PDB file of C-alpha atoms in Angstrom:
ATOM      1  CA  MET A  15    -103.350 -18.026 -84.935  1.00 65.00           C
ATOM      2  CA  VAL A  16    -102.679 -21.071 -87.019  1.00 62.00           C
ATOM      3  CA  LEU A  17    -103.984 -22.671 -90.186  1.00 67.00           C
ATOM      4  CA  VAL A  18    -103.606 -26.449 -90.008  1.00 62.00           C
ATOM      5  CA  MET A  19    -103.449 -28.626 -93.117  1.00 61.00           C
ATOM      6  CA  THR A  20    -102.721 -32.265 -93.876  1.00 57.00           C
ATOM      7  CA  HIS A  21    -100.087 -33.355 -96.365  1.00 49.00           C
ATOM      8  CA  LYS A  22    -102.310 -34.660 -99.130  1.00 48.00           C
ATOM      9  CA  THR A  23    -101.045 -32.598-102.050  1.00 40.00           C
ATOM     10  CA  THR A  24    -103.748 -31.439-104.456  1.00 46.00           C
ATOM     11  CA  ARG A  25    -104.891 -28.442-106.443  1.00 43.00           C
ATOM     12  CA  ARG A  26    -105.332 -26.549-103.200  1.00 45.00           C
ATOM     13  CA  ARG A  27    -101.598 -25.961-103.077  1.00 46.00           C
ATOM     14  CA  VAL A  28    -102.453 -23.040-105.323  1.00 47.00           C
ATOM     15  CA  LEU A  29    -102.991 -20.758-102.328  1.00 46.00           C
ATOM     16  CA  MET A  30     -99.435 -21.330-101.116  1.00 40.00           C
ATOM     17  CA  GLY A  31     -98.128 -18.329-103.023  1.00 41.00           C
ATOM     18  CA  VAL A  32    -100.907 -15.926-102.151  1.00 46.00           C
ATOM     19  CA  GLY A  33     -99.627 -15.198 -98.636  1.00 39.00           C
ATOM     20  CA  ALA A  34     -99.539 -11.426 -98.346  1.00 32.00           C
ATOM     21  CA  SER A  35    -102.466 -10.956-100.683  1.00 31.00           C
ATOM     22  CA  THR A  36    -105.023 -13.049 -98.814  1.00 31.00           C
ATOM     23  CA  THR A  37    -103.244 -13.921 -95.553  1.00 31.00           C
ATOM     24  CA  ILE A  38    -103.866 -17.615 -96.288  1.00 30.00           C
ATOM     25  CA  GLY A  39    -100.523 -19.422 -96.587  1.00 29.00           C
ATOM     26  CA  VAL A  40    -101.454 -22.919 -97.684  1.00 29.00           C
ATOM     27  CA  ALA A  41     -98.864 -25.569 -98.538  1.00 29.00           C
ATOM     28  CA  GLY A  42    -100.683 -28.893 -98.613  1.00 32.00           C
ATOM     29  CA  CYS A  43    -104.350 -29.665 -98.096  1.00 36.00           C
ATOM     30  CA  LEU A  44    -106.865 -32.441 -98.356  1.00 35.00           C
ATOM     31  CA  GLY A  45    -107.913 -33.718-101.725  1.00 36.00           C
ATOM     32  CA  GLY A  46    -111.530 -32.663-101.598  1.00 40.00           C
ATOM     33  CA  SER A  47    -114.045 -32.004 -98.884  1.00 40.00           C
ATOM     34  CA  THR A  48    -116.516 -34.761 -98.222  1.00 39.00           C
ATOM     35  CA  GLY A  49    -118.944 -32.295 -96.700  1.00 39.00           C
ATOM     36  CA  ALA A  50    -119.903 -28.687 -97.029  1.00 37.00           C
ATOM     37  CA  GLY A  51    -117.135 -27.488 -94.791  1.00 37.00           C
ATOM     38  CA  GLY A  52    -119.228 -26.890 -91.756  1.00 38.00           C
ATOM     39  CA  GLY A  53    -120.575 -23.443 -91.950  1.00 39.00           C
ATOM     40  CA  ASN A  54    -121.441 -20.270 -93.693  1.00 39.00           C
ATOM     41  CA  GLY A  55    -119.250 -18.684 -96.313  1.00 39.00           C
ATOM     42  CA  SER A  56    -117.361 -15.590 -95.333  1.00 38.00           C
ATOM     43  CA  SER A  57    -118.868 -12.222 -96.077  1.00 38.00           C
ATOM     44  CA  GLY A  58    -117.643  -8.840 -97.099  1.00 40.00           C
ATOM     45  CA  GLY A  59    -114.698  -8.184 -99.398  1.00 41.00           C
ATOM     46  CA  PRO A  60    -114.251  -5.880-102.347  1.00 43.00           C
ATOM     47  CA  ASN A  61    -117.298  -7.086-104.246  1.00 38.00           C
ATOM     48  CA  GLY A  62    -119.235  -8.466-101.305  1.00 36.00           C
ATOM     49  CA  SER A  63    -118.395 -12.037-102.325  1.00 36.00           C
ATOM     50  CA  GLY A  64    -117.625 -14.447 -99.553  1.00 43.00           C
ATOM     51  CA  GLY A  65    -118.756 -17.995-100.176  1.00 41.00           C
ATOM     52  CA  ASN A  66    -119.224 -19.348-103.659  1.00 36.00           C
ATOM     53  CA  SER A  67    -118.793 -16.510-106.118  1.00 34.00           C
ATOM     54  CA  SER A  68    -121.871 -15.716-108.107  1.00 33.00           C
ATOM     55  CA  GLY A  69    -121.992 -15.775-111.862  1.00 35.00           C
ATOM     56  CA  GLY A  70    -122.842 -18.018-114.766  1.00 34.00           C
ATOM     57  CA  THR A  71    -119.388 -19.398-115.527  1.00 38.00           C
ATOM     58  CA  GLN A  72    -118.542 -22.905-114.305  1.00 42.00           C
ATOM     59  CA  GLN A  73    -115.602 -22.945-111.905  1.00 49.00           C
ATOM     60  CA  SER A  74    -112.648 -24.732-113.478  1.00 54.00           C
ATOM     61  CA  GLY A  75    -111.373 -26.014-110.129  1.00 56.00           C
ATOM     62  CA  GLY A  76    -114.447 -27.993-109.086  1.00 66.00           C
ATOM     63  CA  GLY A  77    -115.718 -27.537-105.556  1.00 85.00           C
ATOM     64  CA  PRO A  78    -114.632 -24.788-103.188  1.00 91.00           C
ATOM     65  CA  LEU A  79    -111.659 -24.798-100.846  1.00 92.00           C
ATOM     66  CA  THR A  80    -113.138 -25.041 -97.350  1.00 94.00           C
ATOM     67  CA  ALA A  81    -111.978 -23.955 -93.894  1.00 94.00           C
ATOM     68  CA  ASP A  82    -113.524 -24.045 -90.430  1.00 94.00           C
ATOM     69  CA  GLY A  83    -112.519 -23.468 -86.832  1.00 91.00           C
ATOM     70  CA  SER A  84    -111.327 -20.770 -84.453  1.00 87.00           C
ATOM     71  CA  SER A  85    -113.345 -17.584 -84.026  1.00 84.00           C
ATOM     72  CA  THR A  86    -110.120 -15.608 -83.569  1.00 83.00           C
ATOM     73  CA  VAL A  87    -108.656 -16.871 -86.851  1.00 88.00           C
ATOM     74  CA  TYR A  88    -111.954 -16.392 -88.691  1.00 91.00           C
ATOM     75  CA  PRO A  89    -111.613 -12.626 -89.329  1.00 90.00           C
ATOM     76  CA  ILE A  90    -108.307 -13.245 -91.118  1.00 89.00           C
ATOM     77  CA  THR A  91    -109.341 -16.238 -93.196  1.00 91.00           C
ATOM     78  CA  SER A  92    -112.788 -14.877 -94.038  1.00 93.00           C
ATOM     79  CA  ASN A  93    -111.276 -11.611 -95.235  1.00 93.00           C
ATOM     80  CA  GLY A  94    -108.748 -13.537 -97.306  1.00 92.00           C
ATOM     81  CA  ALA A  95    -111.545 -15.635 -98.781  1.00 95.00           C
ATOM     82  CA  SER A  96    -113.493 -12.514 -99.701  1.00 96.00           C
ATOM     83  CA  VAL A  97    -110.541 -11.075-101.578  1.00 96.00           C
ATOM     84  CA  TRP A  98    -109.847 -14.349-103.364  1.00 96.00           C
ATOM     85  CA  ASN A  99    -113.488 -14.827-104.330  1.00 96.00           C
ATOM     86  CA  SER A 100    -113.724 -11.298-105.724  1.00 96.00           C
ATOM     87  CA  ASN A 101    -110.704 -12.083-107.953  1.00 97.00           C
ATOM     88  CA  PRO A 102    -109.571  -8.428-108.139  1.00 97.00           C
ATOM     89  CA  PRO A 103    -108.051  -7.184-111.408  1.00 96.00           C
ATOM     90  CA  ALA A 104    -104.393  -6.267-111.759  1.00 96.00           C
ATOM     91  CA  ASP A 105    -105.127  -2.528-111.649  1.00 96.00           C
ATOM     92  CA  ASP A 106    -106.758  -2.858-108.209  1.00 96.00           C
ATOM     93  CA  GLU A 107    -103.897  -1.533-106.086  1.00 95.00           C
ATOM     94  CA  GLU A 108    -105.847  -1.925-102.854  1.00 95.00           C
ATOM     95  CA  TYR A 109    -106.541  -5.639-103.095  1.00 95.00           C
ATOM     96  CA  TRP A 110    -104.050  -6.897-105.680  1.00 96.00           C
ATOM     97  CA  GLY A 111    -101.684  -4.727-107.760  1.00 96.00           C
ATOM     98  CA  PRO A 112     -99.178  -7.484-108.669  1.00 96.00           C
ATOM     99  CA  GLY A 113     -96.321  -5.030-109.212  1.00 96.00           C
ATOM    100  CA  GLN A 114     -96.367  -4.278-105.479  1.00 94.00           C
ATOM    101  CA  TYR A 115     -95.328  -7.867-104.832  1.00 94.00           C
ATOM    102  CA  GLY A 116     -92.812  -8.234-107.648  1.00 96.00           C
ATOM    103  CA  PHE A 117     -95.112 -10.040-110.083  1.00 96.00           C
ATOM    104  CA  ASP A 118     -95.168  -9.057-113.756  1.00 96.00           C
ATOM    105  CA  THR A 119     -98.683  -9.937-114.868  1.00 96.00           C
ATOM    106  CA  ASN A 120    -101.948  -8.351-115.936  1.00 95.00           C
ATOM    107  CA  LYS A 121    -104.037 -11.262-114.681  1.00 96.00           C
ATOM    108  CA  ARG A 122    -106.594 -11.086-111.924  1.00 96.00           C
ATOM    109  CA  MET A 123    -105.305 -12.226-108.541  1.00 96.00           C
ATOM    110  CA  ALA A 124    -106.961 -15.648-108.237  1.00 96.00           C
ATOM    111  CA  ASP A 125    -106.416 -16.330-111.934  1.00 96.00           C
ATOM    112  CA  PHE A 126    -102.693 -15.605-111.572  1.00 96.00           C
ATOM    113  CA  PHE A 127    -102.023 -17.848-108.579  1.00 95.00           C
ATOM    114  CA  ALA A 128    -104.344 -20.619-109.759  1.00 93.00           C
ATOM    115  CA  GLY A 129    -102.713 -20.493-113.189  1.00 93.00           C
ATOM    116  CA  ILE A 130     -99.329 -21.346-111.669  1.00 93.00           C
ATOM    117  CA  TYR A 131    -100.821 -24.728-110.783  1.00 88.00           C
ATOM    118  CA  GLY A 132    -102.543 -25.314-114.104  1.00 90.00           C
ATOM    119  CA  PHE A 133    -106.009 -23.888-113.515  1.00 88.00           C
ATOM    120  CA  GLU A 134    -107.663 -21.986-116.314  1.00 90.00           C
ATOM    121  CA  ALA A 135    -109.136 -18.544-115.777  1.00 91.00           C
ATOM    122  CA  SER A 136    -112.889 -18.212-116.105  1.00 84.00           C
ATOM    123  CA  GLY A 137    -112.558 -15.197-118.351  1.00 83.00           C
ATOM    124  CA  GLY A 138    -114.441 -13.019-115.890  1.00 88.00           C
ATOM    125  CA  SER A 139    -114.396 -11.962-112.282  1.00 92.00           C
ATOM    126  CA  GLN A 140    -115.154 -15.437-110.932  1.00 94.00           C
ATOM    127  CA  PRO A 141    -112.057 -17.250-109.586  1.00 95.00           C
ATOM    128  CA  PRO A 142    -111.054 -20.715-110.847  1.00 94.00           C
ATOM    129  CA  PHE A 143    -112.394 -22.034-107.532  1.00 92.00           C
ATOM    130  CA  SER A 144    -113.958 -20.311-104.552  1.00 93.00           C
ATOM    131  CA  VAL A 145    -113.032 -20.355-100.852  1.00 95.00           C
ATOM    132  CA  ASN A 146    -115.622 -20.904 -98.106  1.00 95.00           C
ATOM    133  CA  VAL A 147    -114.808 -20.260 -94.433  1.00 95.00           C
ATOM    134  CA  GLY A 148    -116.947 -21.550 -91.568  1.00 94.00           C
ATOM    135  CA  LEU A 149    -116.954 -20.406 -87.942  1.00 91.00           C
ATOM    136  CA  SER A 150    -116.834 -22.735 -84.925  1.00 88.00           C
ATOM    137  CA  HIS A 151    -113.940 -23.585 -82.565  1.00 84.00           C
ATOM    138  CA  SER A 152    -110.311 -24.659 -82.975  1.00 85.00           C
ATOM    139  CA  GLY A 153    -111.013 -28.228 -81.892  1.00 84.00           C
ATOM    140  CA  THR A 154    -113.996 -28.468 -84.217  1.00 87.00           C
ATOM    141  CA  GLY A 155    -111.974 -27.196 -87.150  1.00 90.00           C
ATOM    142  CA  ILE A 156    -109.164 -29.702 -86.622  1.00 89.00           C
ATOM    143  CA  GLU A 157    -111.645 -32.535 -86.092  1.00 89.00           C
ATOM    144  CA  LYS A 158    -113.335 -31.680 -89.387  1.00 92.00           C
ATOM    145  CA  LEU A 159    -109.923 -31.560 -91.033  1.00 90.00           C
ATOM    146  CA  MET A 160    -109.074 -35.053 -89.773  1.00 89.00           C
ATOM    147  CA  ASN A 161    -112.476 -36.309 -90.973  1.00 89.00           C
ATOM    148  CA  GLU A 162    -111.812 -34.767 -94.399  1.00 90.00           C
ATOM    149  CA  GLN A 163    -114.840 -32.521 -94.094  1.00 93.00           C
ATOM    150  CA  VAL A 164    -112.738 -29.386 -94.690  1.00 93.00           C
ATOM    151  CA  ASP A 165    -109.394 -28.582 -96.282  1.00 92.00           C
ATOM    152  CA  ILE A 166    -108.120 -26.163 -93.625  1.00 91.00           C
ATOM    153  CA  GLY A 167    -108.547 -26.194 -89.859  1.00 91.00           C
ATOM    154  CA  ASP A 168    -108.422 -22.733 -88.276  1.00 91.00           C
ATOM    155  CA  SER A 169    -106.836 -22.984 -84.835  1.00 88.00           C
ATOM    156  CA  SER A 170    -105.759 -20.609 -82.070  1.00 81.00           C
ATOM    157  CA  ALA A 171    -102.891 -22.966 -81.185  1.00 80.00           C
ATOM    158  CA  PRO A 172    -100.519 -25.315 -83.060  1.00 81.00           C
ATOM    159  CA  VAL A 173    -101.812 -28.795 -83.765  1.00 83.00           C
ATOM    160  CA  LYS A 174     -99.421 -30.356 -81.216  1.00 81.00           C
ATOM    161  CA  GLU A 175    -101.119 -28.337 -78.490  1.00 78.00           C
ATOM    162  CA  GLU A 176    -104.614 -29.031 -79.783  1.00 80.00           C
ATOM    163  CA  LEU A 177    -103.929 -32.774 -80.086  1.00 81.00           C
ATOM    164  CA  PRO A 178    -101.377 -33.474 -77.324  1.00 76.00           C
ATOM    165  CA  GLU A 179    -102.171 -37.207 -77.157  1.00 79.00           C
ATOM    166  CA  ARG A 180    -101.465 -37.833 -80.829  1.00 79.00           C
ATOM    167  CA  LYS A 181     -98.351 -39.937 -81.494  1.00 79.00           C
ATOM    168  CA  SER A 182     -97.459 -38.435 -84.873  1.00 79.00           C
ATOM    169  CA  TYR A 183     -97.976 -35.023 -86.451  1.00 81.00           C
ATOM    170  CA  GLU A 184     -96.280 -35.754 -89.784  1.00 79.00           C
ATOM    171  CA  ASN A 185     -99.547 -35.448 -91.678  1.00 81.00           C
ATOM    172  CA  PHE A 186    -100.173 -31.913 -90.428  1.00 84.00           C
ATOM    173  CA  THR A 187     -98.594 -28.561 -91.214  1.00 86.00           C
ATOM    174  CA  ASP A 188     -99.082 -25.397 -89.142  1.00 88.00           C
ATOM    175  CA  HIS A 189     -99.123 -22.037 -90.923  1.00 86.00           C
ATOM    176  CA  VAL A 190     -99.019 -19.009 -88.619  1.00 86.00           C
ATOM    177  CA  VAL A 191    -101.171 -16.160 -89.954  1.00 84.00           C
ATOM    178  CA  GLY A 192    -101.328 -13.897 -86.910  1.00 80.00           C
ATOM    179  CA  VAL A 193    -100.646 -13.449 -83.214  1.00 76.00           C
ATOM    180  CA  ASP A 194    -103.627 -14.214 -81.007  1.00 70.00           C
ATOM    181  CA  GLY A 195    -103.688 -11.569 -78.266  1.00 76.00           C
ATOM    182  CA  GLN A 196    -105.030 -12.815 -74.934  1.00 80.00           C
ATOM    183  CA  PRO A 197    -105.780  -9.934 -72.546  1.00 84.00           C
ATOM    184  CA  VAL A 198    -106.330 -10.661 -68.862  1.00 89.00           C
ATOM    185  CA  VAL A 199    -109.024  -8.379 -67.444  1.00 91.00           C
ATOM    186  CA  VAL A 200    -110.069  -7.610 -63.865  1.00 94.00           C
ATOM    187  CA  SER A 201    -113.418  -6.089 -62.890  1.00 94.00           C
ATOM    188  CA  LYS A 202    -113.694  -2.328 -62.399  1.00 95.00           C
ATOM    189  CA  PRO A 203    -114.049  -2.546 -58.577  1.00 96.00           C
ATOM    190  CA  ILE A 204    -110.843  -4.589 -58.386  1.00 96.00           C
ATOM    191  CA  TYR A 205    -109.045  -2.161 -60.683  1.00 96.00           C
ATOM    192  CA  ASP A 206    -110.261   0.809 -58.641  1.00 96.00           C
ATOM    193  CA  ALA A 207    -108.983  -0.951 -55.511  1.00 97.00           C
ATOM    194  CA  GLY A 208    -105.446  -0.837 -56.866  1.00 97.00           C
ATOM    195  CA  VAL A 209    -104.934  -3.900 -59.075  1.00 97.00           C
ATOM    196  CA  THR A 210    -103.857  -2.117 -62.245  1.00 95.00           C
ATOM    197  CA  LYS A 211    -101.526  -4.865 -63.437  1.00 94.00           C
ATOM    198  CA  LEU A 212    -100.766  -8.533 -62.813  1.00 95.00           C
ATOM    199  CA  THR A 213     -97.447 -10.304 -63.284  1.00 94.00           C
ATOM    200  CA  GLY A 214     -97.030 -13.693 -64.889  1.00 93.00           C
ATOM    201  CA  LYS A 215     -96.059 -15.091 -61.503  1.00 95.00           C
ATOM    202  CA  GLN A 216     -99.268 -13.758 -59.942  1.00 96.00           C
ATOM    203  CA  LEU A 217    -101.386 -15.134 -62.778  1.00 95.00           C
ATOM    204  CA  LYS A 218     -99.855 -18.576 -62.396  1.00 96.00           C
ATOM    205  CA  ALA A 219    -100.602 -18.554 -58.666  1.00 96.00           C
ATOM    206  CA  ILE A 220    -104.197 -17.432 -59.271  1.00 96.00           C
ATOM    207  CA  TYR A 221    -104.851 -20.047 -61.946  1.00 95.00           C
ATOM    208  CA  LYS A 222    -103.273 -22.753 -59.784  1.00 95.00           C
ATOM    209  CA  GLY A 223    -105.531 -21.793 -56.889  1.00 94.00           C
ATOM    210  CA  GLU A 224    -102.579 -20.718 -54.729  1.00 96.00           C
ATOM    211  CA  ILE A 225    -103.912 -17.151 -54.467  1.00 97.00           C
ATOM    212  CA  THR A 226    -107.652 -17.078 -53.821  1.00 96.00           C
ATOM    213  CA  ASP A 227    -108.216 -13.657 -52.216  1.00 98.00           C
ATOM    214  CA  TRP A 228    -107.500 -10.259 -53.730  1.00 97.00           C
ATOM    215  CA  GLN A 229    -105.954  -9.158 -50.424  1.00 97.00           C
ATOM    216  CA  ASN A 230    -103.029 -11.430 -51.291  1.00 96.00           C
ATOM    217  CA  VAL A 231    -102.368  -9.569 -54.534  1.00 97.00           C
ATOM    218  CA  GLU A 232     -99.889  -6.701 -54.403  1.00 94.00           C
ATOM    219  CA  GLY A 233    -101.531  -3.292 -54.837  1.00 94.00           C
ATOM    220  CA  TYR A 234    -105.007  -4.316 -53.717  1.00 97.00           C
ATOM    221  CA  SER A 235    -106.338  -1.962 -51.006  1.00 96.00           C
ATOM    222  CA  GLY A 236    -109.892  -3.220 -50.543  1.00 95.00           C
ATOM    223  CA  SER A 237    -111.513  -5.606 -48.109  1.00 95.00           C
ATOM    224  CA  SER A 238    -111.239  -9.376 -48.322  1.00 97.00           C
ATOM    225  CA  LYS A 239    -112.730 -10.567 -51.597  1.00 96.00           C
ATOM    226  CA  GLU A 240    -112.562 -14.031 -53.115  1.00 97.00           C
ATOM    227  CA  ILE A 241    -111.064 -14.188 -56.600  1.00 97.00           C
ATOM    228  CA  GLN A 242    -113.556 -15.436 -59.182  1.00 95.00           C
ATOM    229  CA  VAL A 243    -111.681 -16.879 -62.152  1.00 94.00           C
ATOM    230  CA  ILE A 244    -113.508 -16.964 -65.491  1.00 91.00           C
ATOM    231  CA  CYS A 245    -112.033 -19.103 -68.260  1.00 90.00           C
ATOM    232  CA  ARG A 246    -112.841 -20.142 -71.794  1.00 84.00           C
ATOM    233  CA  ALA A 247    -114.431 -23.528 -72.400  1.00 82.00           C
ATOM    234  CA  GLU A 248    -112.136 -26.532 -72.280  1.00 79.00           C
ATOM    235  CA  GLY A 249    -111.167 -27.633 -75.752  1.00 70.00           C
ATOM    236  CA  SER A 250    -111.271 -24.111 -77.186  1.00 76.00           C
ATOM    237  CA  GLY A 251    -108.154 -22.881 -78.950  1.00 75.00           C
ATOM    238  CA  THR A 252    -108.042 -19.837 -76.694  1.00 81.00           C
ATOM    239  CA  ASP A 253    -107.962 -22.036 -73.591  1.00 84.00           C
ATOM    240  CA  THR A 254    -105.293 -24.265 -75.114  1.00 81.00           C
ATOM    241  CA  ALA A 255    -103.114 -21.336 -76.166  1.00 81.00           C
ATOM    242  CA  PHE A 256    -103.535 -19.594 -72.796  1.00 87.00           C
ATOM    243  CA  ARG A 257    -102.300 -22.626 -70.876  1.00 88.00           C
ATOM    244  CA  ALA A 258     -99.417 -23.133 -73.269  1.00 86.00           C
ATOM    245  CA  ASN A 259     -98.367 -19.469 -73.108  1.00 87.00           C
ATOM    246  CA  LEU A 260     -98.662 -19.115 -69.328  1.00 92.00           C
ATOM    247  CA  PHE A 261     -97.514 -22.532 -68.132  1.00 92.00           C
ATOM    248  CA  GLY A 262     -95.626 -23.906 -71.118  1.00 89.00           C
ATOM    249  CA  SER A 263     -98.038 -26.814 -71.534  1.00 87.00           C
ATOM    250  CA  SER A 264    -101.502 -27.013 -73.046  1.00 81.00           C
ATOM    251  CA  ASP A 265    -102.283 -29.777 -70.533  1.00 84.00           C
ATOM    252  CA  ALA A 266    -101.441 -27.688 -67.464  1.00 90.00           C
ATOM    253  CA  PRO A 267    -104.320 -27.909 -64.938  1.00 92.00           C
ATOM    254  CA  ILE A 268    -105.919 -24.579 -64.049  1.00 93.00           C
ATOM    255  CA  LYS A 269    -108.536 -23.554 -61.498  1.00 92.00           C
ATOM    256  CA  CYS A 270    -111.640 -21.978 -62.996  1.00 92.00           C
ATOM    257  CA  ASP A 271    -114.794 -20.938 -61.175  1.00 93.00           C
ATOM    258  CA  SER A 272    -116.704 -20.818 -64.442  1.00 91.00           C
ATOM    259  CA  ARG A 273    -116.038 -21.524 -68.091  1.00 88.00           C
ATOM    260  CA  ILE A 274    -117.640 -19.569 -70.919  1.00 81.00           C
ATOM    261  CA  GLY A 275    -118.216 -20.909 -74.408  1.00 71.00           C
ATOM    262  CA  GLN A 276    -117.574 -17.704 -76.359  1.00 61.00           C
ATOM    263  CA  ASN A 277    -114.812 -15.105 -76.142  1.00 57.00           C
ATOM    264  CA  GLY A 278    -117.301 -12.263 -76.388  1.00 59.00           C
ATOM    265  CA  ARG A 279    -119.233 -13.468 -73.352  1.00 63.00           C
ATOM    266  CA  VAL A 280    -116.036 -13.759 -71.309  1.00 57.00           C
TER     267      VAL A 280
END
């Protein structure tokens, strides 16, 4: 799971030091979103704040920091946004507690990190600027990042794998925030017929179309049955990462009988 940013240095460098507190490790982002960031604000968090924090105080940092992209990165970034937007006080050991991280301060979390970069605290629970996270796909998030519609592109794969045809990646920085697990699942009848595990070698042969019948898979004890391969939609971060992890290249051709647009439907 990767957060992708460009190298335009602005106020949004403030989140660089948050790391463990919000799971958003941001080093350099776009100057300011030209759009709304493509999506709903995140929900949940300590005070139920997700998008723009409510309250009467004007945010000192201007517009919100925006992110959009991968559905597998979304739970991490949306949770981080919720914590940031709630701006927990120093005595909140669950969501902040600066002493746990070696910081000597009595400031609220967002106020502390934003203050390092010159942003003034609001004097209340509202952060100096809010964080909004949208939900779409890895490719969509990176495209919006390149179009300066968002500050952060959430991606299931590094930018080099998402944009393999690009000549230069100097304007992008990948920040790994988690490991995207990719389980390979067989149907219950196939499992009951003896296929309780698959090796990497077998998977490669199946996805190359070299093995097309379950009778050619070790352990299978049933009758002849054609293998039906279900994949994620082309262009999705999950599809890109799967090819890169299995074949060593995000461009590796694979055989799919059907492609599904959402992980949950797969």
